[in-house]
PDB file of C-alpha atoms in Angstrom:
ATOM      1  CA  MET A   1      44.644   7.679   0.321  1.00  0.00           C
ATOM      2  CA  ASN A   2      43.753  11.325   0.480  1.00  0.00           C
ATOM      3  CA  THR A   3      41.640  11.266  -2.708  1.00  0.00           C
ATOM      4  CA  VAL A   4      39.580   8.292  -1.221  1.00  0.00           C
ATOM      5  CA  TYR A   5      38.791  10.479   1.845  1.00  0.00           C
ATOM      6  CA  THR A   6      37.839  13.344  -0.454  1.00  0.00           C
ATOM      7  CA  ILE A   7      35.503  11.315  -1.935  1.00  0.00           C
ATOM      8  CA  LEU A   8      33.988   9.697   1.073  1.00  0.00           C
ATOM      9  CA  VAL A   9      33.399  13.346   2.494  1.00  0.00           C
ATOM     10  CA  PHE A  10      31.550  14.109  -0.855  1.00  0.00           C
ATOM     11  CA  ILE A  11      29.523  11.032  -0.620  1.00  0.00           C
ATOM     12  CA  HIS A  12      28.629  11.561   2.940  1.00  0.00           C
ATOM     13  CA  ILE A  13      27.882  15.369   2.420  1.00  0.00           C
ATOM     14  CA  PHE A  14      25.995  14.534  -0.682  1.00  0.00           C
ATOM     15  CA  SER A  15      23.868  11.898   1.050  1.00  0.00           C
ATOM     16  CA  ALA A  16      23.318  14.323   3.837  1.00  0.00           C
ATOM     17  CA  ILE A  17      21.415  16.737   1.292  1.00  0.00           C
ATOM     18  CA  LEU A  18      20.061  13.846  -0.389  1.00  0.00           C
ATOM     19  CA  GLY A  19      19.094  11.702   2.419  1.00  0.00           C
ATOM     20  CA  MET A  20      18.387  14.158   5.313  1.00  0.00           C
ATOM     21  CA  GLY A  21      16.802  16.769   3.366  1.00  0.00           C
ATOM     22  CA  PRO A  22      13.565  14.997   2.600  1.00  0.00           C
ATOM     23  CA  GLY A  23      13.672  13.608   6.241  1.00  0.00           C
ATOM     24  CA  PHE A  24      12.804  17.128   7.297  1.00  0.00           C
ATOM     25  CA  VAL A  25       9.738  17.460   5.610  1.00  0.00           C
ATOM     26  CA  LEU A  26       8.241  14.118   5.808  1.00  0.00           C
ATOM     27  CA  SER A  27       5.936  15.031   8.722  1.00  0.00           C
ATOM     28  CA  PHE A  28       4.827  18.204   7.014  1.00  0.00           C
ATOM     29  CA  ILE A  29       3.329  16.213   3.903  1.00  0.00           C
ATOM     30  CA  PRO A  30       0.085  14.645   5.540  1.00  0.00           C
ATOM     31  CA  LYS A  31      -0.660  17.993   7.398  1.00  0.00           C
ATOM     32  CA  SER A  32      -2.285  19.427   3.954  1.00  0.00           C
ATOM     33  CA  ALA A  33      -4.668  16.882   3.266  1.00  0.00           C
ATOM     34  CA  LYS A  34      -8.297  17.603   3.739  1.00  0.00           C
ATOM     35  CA  THR A  35      -9.748  14.255   2.734  1.00  0.00           C
ATOM     36  CA  MET A  36      -8.862  10.685   3.168  1.00  0.00           C
ATOM     37  CA  THR A  37      -7.869  10.336  -0.475  1.00  0.00           C
ATOM     38  CA  GLU A  38      -5.555  13.270  -0.116  1.00  0.00           C
ATOM     39  CA  LEU A  39      -4.471  11.648   2.831  1.00  0.00           C
ATOM     40  CA  ARG A  40      -3.764   8.423   1.214  1.00  0.00           C
ATOM     41  CA  HIS A  41      -1.757  10.171  -1.444  1.00  0.00           C
ATOM     42  CA  ALA A  42       0.518  11.917   1.401  1.00  0.00           C
ATOM     43  CA  TYR A  43       1.273   8.856   2.671  1.00  0.00           C
ATOM     44  CA  LYS A  44       2.277   7.527  -0.523  1.00  0.00           C
ATOM     45  CA  ILE A  45       4.526  10.391  -1.371  1.00  0.00           C
ATOM     46  CA  LYS A  46       5.969  10.017   2.486  1.00  0.00           C
ATOM     47  CA  HIS A  47       6.850   6.322   1.833  1.00  0.00           C
ATOM     48  CA  HIS A  48       8.708   7.228  -1.163  1.00  0.00           C
ATOM     49  CA  LEU A  49      10.736   9.833   0.479  1.00  0.00           C
ATOM     50  CA  HIS A  50      11.445   7.782   3.343  1.00  0.00           C
ATOM     51  CA  ILE A  51      13.165   5.261   1.185  1.00  0.00           C
ATOM     52  CA  LEU A  52      15.652   8.110   0.099  1.00  0.00           C
ATOM     53  CA  VAL A  53      16.122   9.194   3.382  1.00  0.00           C
ATOM     54  CA  MET A  54      16.816   5.341   4.566  1.00  0.00           C
ATOM     55  CA  ILE A  55      19.467   5.309   1.785  1.00  0.00           C
ATOM     56  CA  GLY A  56      21.023   8.635   2.658  1.00  0.00           C
ATOM     57  CA  GLY A  57      20.924   7.611   6.165  1.00  0.00           C
ATOM     58  CA  THR A  58      22.770   4.082   5.512  1.00  0.00           C
ATOM     59  CA  LEU A  59      25.257   6.131   3.339  1.00  0.00           C
ATOM     60  CA  LEU A  60      25.910   8.676   6.028  1.00  0.00           C
ATOM     61  CA  LEU A  61      26.656   6.155   8.675  1.00  0.00           C
ATOM     62  CA  ILE A  62      28.859   3.838   6.440  1.00  0.00           C
ATOM     63  CA  THR A  63      30.972   6.874   5.139  1.00  0.00           C
ATOM     64  CA  GLY A  64      31.239   8.256   8.658  1.00  0.00           C
ATOM     65  CA  LEU A  65      32.559   5.271  10.081  1.00  0.00           C
ATOM     66  CA  LEU A  66      34.603   4.760   6.848  1.00  0.00           C
ATOM     67  CA  MET A  67      36.244   7.992   7.605  1.00  0.00           C
ATOM     68  CA  GLY A  68      36.872   7.552  11.213  1.00  0.00           C
ATOM     69  CA  MET A  69      38.483   4.164  10.438  1.00  0.00           C
ATOM     70  CA  MET A  70      40.913   5.982   7.852  1.00  0.00           C
ATOM     71  CA  HIS A  71      41.607   8.848  10.554  1.00  0.00           C
ATOM     72  CA  PRO A  72      41.146   7.152  13.979  1.00  0.00           C
ATOM     73  CA  TYR A  73      41.753  10.256  15.725  1.00  0.00           C
ATOM     74  CA  LEU A  74      38.470  11.327  15.102  1.00  0.00           C
ATOM     75  CA  PHE A  75      37.090   8.747  17.524  1.00  0.00           C
ATOM     76  CA  GLN A  76      38.471  10.939  20.026  1.00  0.00           C
ATOM     77  CA  MET A  77      36.688  14.210  18.969  1.00  0.00           C
ATOM     78  CA  GLY A  78      33.727  14.644  21.181  1.00  0.00           C
ATOM     79  CA  TRP A  79      31.715  16.048  18.420  1.00  0.00           C
ATOM     80  CA  TYR A  80      32.281  12.836  16.254  1.00  0.00           C
ATOM     81  CA  ILE A  81      31.519  10.455  19.321  1.00  0.00           C
ATOM     82  CA  VAL A  82      28.238  12.805  20.028  1.00  0.00           C
ATOM     83  CA  SER A  83      27.194  12.812  16.605  1.00  0.00           C
ATOM     84  CA  LEU A  84      27.425   8.979  16.225  1.00  0.00           C
ATOM     85  CA  ILE A  85      25.632   8.531  19.886  1.00  0.00           C
ATOM     86  CA  LEU A  86      22.537  10.552  18.426  1.00  0.00           C
ATOM     87  CA  PHE A  87      22.655   9.115  15.252  1.00  0.00           C
ATOM     88  CA  PHE A  88      22.086   5.788  16.777  1.00  0.00           C
ATOM     89  CA  ILE A  89      19.625   7.045  19.189  1.00  0.00           C
ATOM     90  CA  ALA A  90      17.509   8.586  15.807  1.00  0.00           C
ATOM     91  CA  LEU A  91      18.133   5.104  14.188  1.00  0.00           C
ATOM     92  CA  ALA A  92      16.796   3.337  17.197  1.00  0.00           C
ATOM     93  CA  MET A  93      13.921   5.517  17.776  1.00  0.00           C
ATOM     94  CA  GLY A  94      12.063   3.651  14.042  1.00  0.00           C
ATOM     95  CA  PRO A  95      11.597   0.667  14.894  1.00  0.00           C
ATOM     96  CA  PHE A  96      11.368   1.497  19.085  1.00  0.00           C
ATOM     97  CA  VAL A  97       9.462   4.516  19.161  1.00  0.00           C
ATOM     98  CA  LEU A  98       8.032   5.796  15.850  1.00  0.00           C
ATOM     99  CA  LYS A  99       6.598   2.297  14.442  1.00  0.00           C
ATOM    100  CA  PRO A 100       4.406   1.818  17.366  1.00  0.00           C
ATOM    101  CA  PHE A 101       2.770   5.274  16.673  1.00  0.00           C
ATOM    102  CA  ALA A 102       2.920   4.660  12.833  1.00  0.00           C
ATOM    103  CA  ILE A 103       1.015   1.340  12.748  1.00  0.00           C
ATOM    104  CA  PRO A 104      -2.227   2.921  14.187  1.00  0.00           C
ATOM    105  CA  VAL A 105      -1.991   5.894  11.974  1.00  0.00           C
ATOM    106  CA  LYS A 106      -1.441   3.625   9.045  1.00  0.00           C
ATOM    107  CA  GLU A 107      -4.139   1.278   9.833  1.00  0.00           C
ATOM    108  CA  ILE A 108      -6.740   4.252   9.964  1.00  0.00           C
ATOM    109  CA  VAL A 109      -5.328   5.444   6.454  1.00  0.00           C
ATOM    110  CA  ASN A 110      -5.639   2.082   5.028  1.00  0.00           C
ATOM    111  CA  GLN A 111      -8.846   0.920   6.265  1.00  0.00           C
ATOM    112  CA  HIS A 112     -11.223   4.053   7.115  1.00  0.00           C
ATOM    113  CA  GLN A 113     -13.992   4.257   4.509  1.00  0.00           C
ATOM    114  CA  GLY A 114     -15.494   7.517   3.399  1.00  0.00           C
ATOM    115  CA  GLU A 115     -13.754  10.903   2.661  1.00  0.00           C
ATOM    116  CA  GLU A 116     -13.858  12.376   5.787  1.00  0.00           C
ATOM    117  CA  ILE A 117     -10.373  12.205   7.949  1.00  0.00           C
ATOM    118  CA  PRO A 118     -11.338  10.486  11.506  1.00  0.00           C
ATOM    119  CA  LYS A 119     -10.686  12.428  14.784  1.00  0.00           C
ATOM    120  CA  GLU A 120      -8.870   9.362  15.914  1.00  0.00           C
ATOM    121  CA  TYR A 121      -6.055  10.069  12.832  1.00  0.00           C
ATOM    122  CA  PHE A 122      -5.361  13.712  14.193  1.00  0.00           C
ATOM    123  CA  ARG A 123      -4.994  12.661  17.662  1.00  0.00           C
ATOM    124  CA  LEU A 124      -2.575   9.561  16.987  1.00  0.00           C
ATOM    125  CA  SER A 125      -0.894  11.647  14.042  1.00  0.00           C
ATOM    126  CA  LYS A 126      -0.232  14.517  16.703  1.00  0.00           C
ATOM    127  CA  LYS A 127       1.671  12.086  18.910  1.00  0.00           C
ATOM    128  CA  LEU A 128       3.658  10.522  16.151  1.00  0.00           C
ATOM    129  CA  ASN A 129       4.719  13.969  14.784  1.00  0.00           C
ATOM    130  CA  ARG A 130       6.048  14.966  18.218  1.00  0.00           C
ATOM    131  CA  TYR A 131       8.771  12.069  18.118  1.00  0.00           C
ATOM    132  CA  GLU A 132       9.510  12.900  14.373  1.00  0.00           C
ATOM    133  CA  ASN A 133       9.815  16.202  15.062  1.00  0.00           C
ATOM    134  CA  PHE A 134      12.486  15.561  17.896  1.00  0.00           C
ATOM    135  CA  GLU A 135      13.976  12.992  15.830  1.00  0.00           C
ATOM    136  CA  ASN A 136      14.452  16.024  13.214  1.00  0.00           C
ATOM    137  CA  LEU A 137      16.017  18.044  16.399  1.00  0.00           C
ATOM    138  CA  LEU A 138      18.445  15.167  16.754  1.00  0.00           C
ATOM    139  CA  PHE A 139      19.794  15.425  13.123  1.00  0.00           C
ATOM    140  CA  LEU A 140      20.022  19.073  13.407  1.00  0.00           C
ATOM    141  CA  ILE A 141      22.018  18.898  16.487  1.00  0.00           C
ATOM    142  CA  ILE A 142      24.427  16.254  14.362  1.00  0.00           C
ATOM    143  CA  ILE A 143      24.666  18.545  11.330  1.00  0.00           C
ATOM    144  CA  ALA A 144      25.594  21.546  13.532  1.00  0.00           C
ATOM    145  CA  LEU A 145      28.143  19.402  15.493  1.00  0.00           C
ATOM    146  CA  MET A 146      29.495  18.338  12.101  1.00  0.00           C
ATOM    147  CA  ILE A 147      29.788  21.759  10.683  1.00  0.00           C
ATOM    148  CA  VAL A 148      30.978  23.630  13.756  1.00  0.00           C
ATOM    149  CA  LYS A 149      32.999  20.799  15.463  1.00  0.00           C
ATOM    150  CA  PRO A 150      32.867  22.469  18.837  1.00  0.00           C
ATOM    151  CA  PHE A 151      34.864  20.100  20.822  1.00  0.00           C
TER     152      PHE A 151
END
């Protein structure tokens, strides 16, 4: 059983690196775009990286819960419970917070004619970036809790 747990820890850490790592740069990718062509390309890259983030995030949740089931005392540890709560908040932010802001941004990216990036895009993407940065902060707190295990 200890070997299975060690494998889960390995998958968990590996998933955090491969899944969460790209998540921290997603909001930076479109910022360097100077034209609509570059912006569209940036969003294609962002979409592909987001797939890695979703796979990594799913593996993180599954392995974290499996480790908790193997060692139920984890569900009594404050850092573990707070990490799970923050993870579920971050997970819920996708459809309930980020998506409503992302839809109009993506509409501009997909439908705008010409090479000049419209001012409306910058206004909308600024709001979206605020929430993406907040979600990244949640993930940083989760990572810190997993490393330090303060309570």
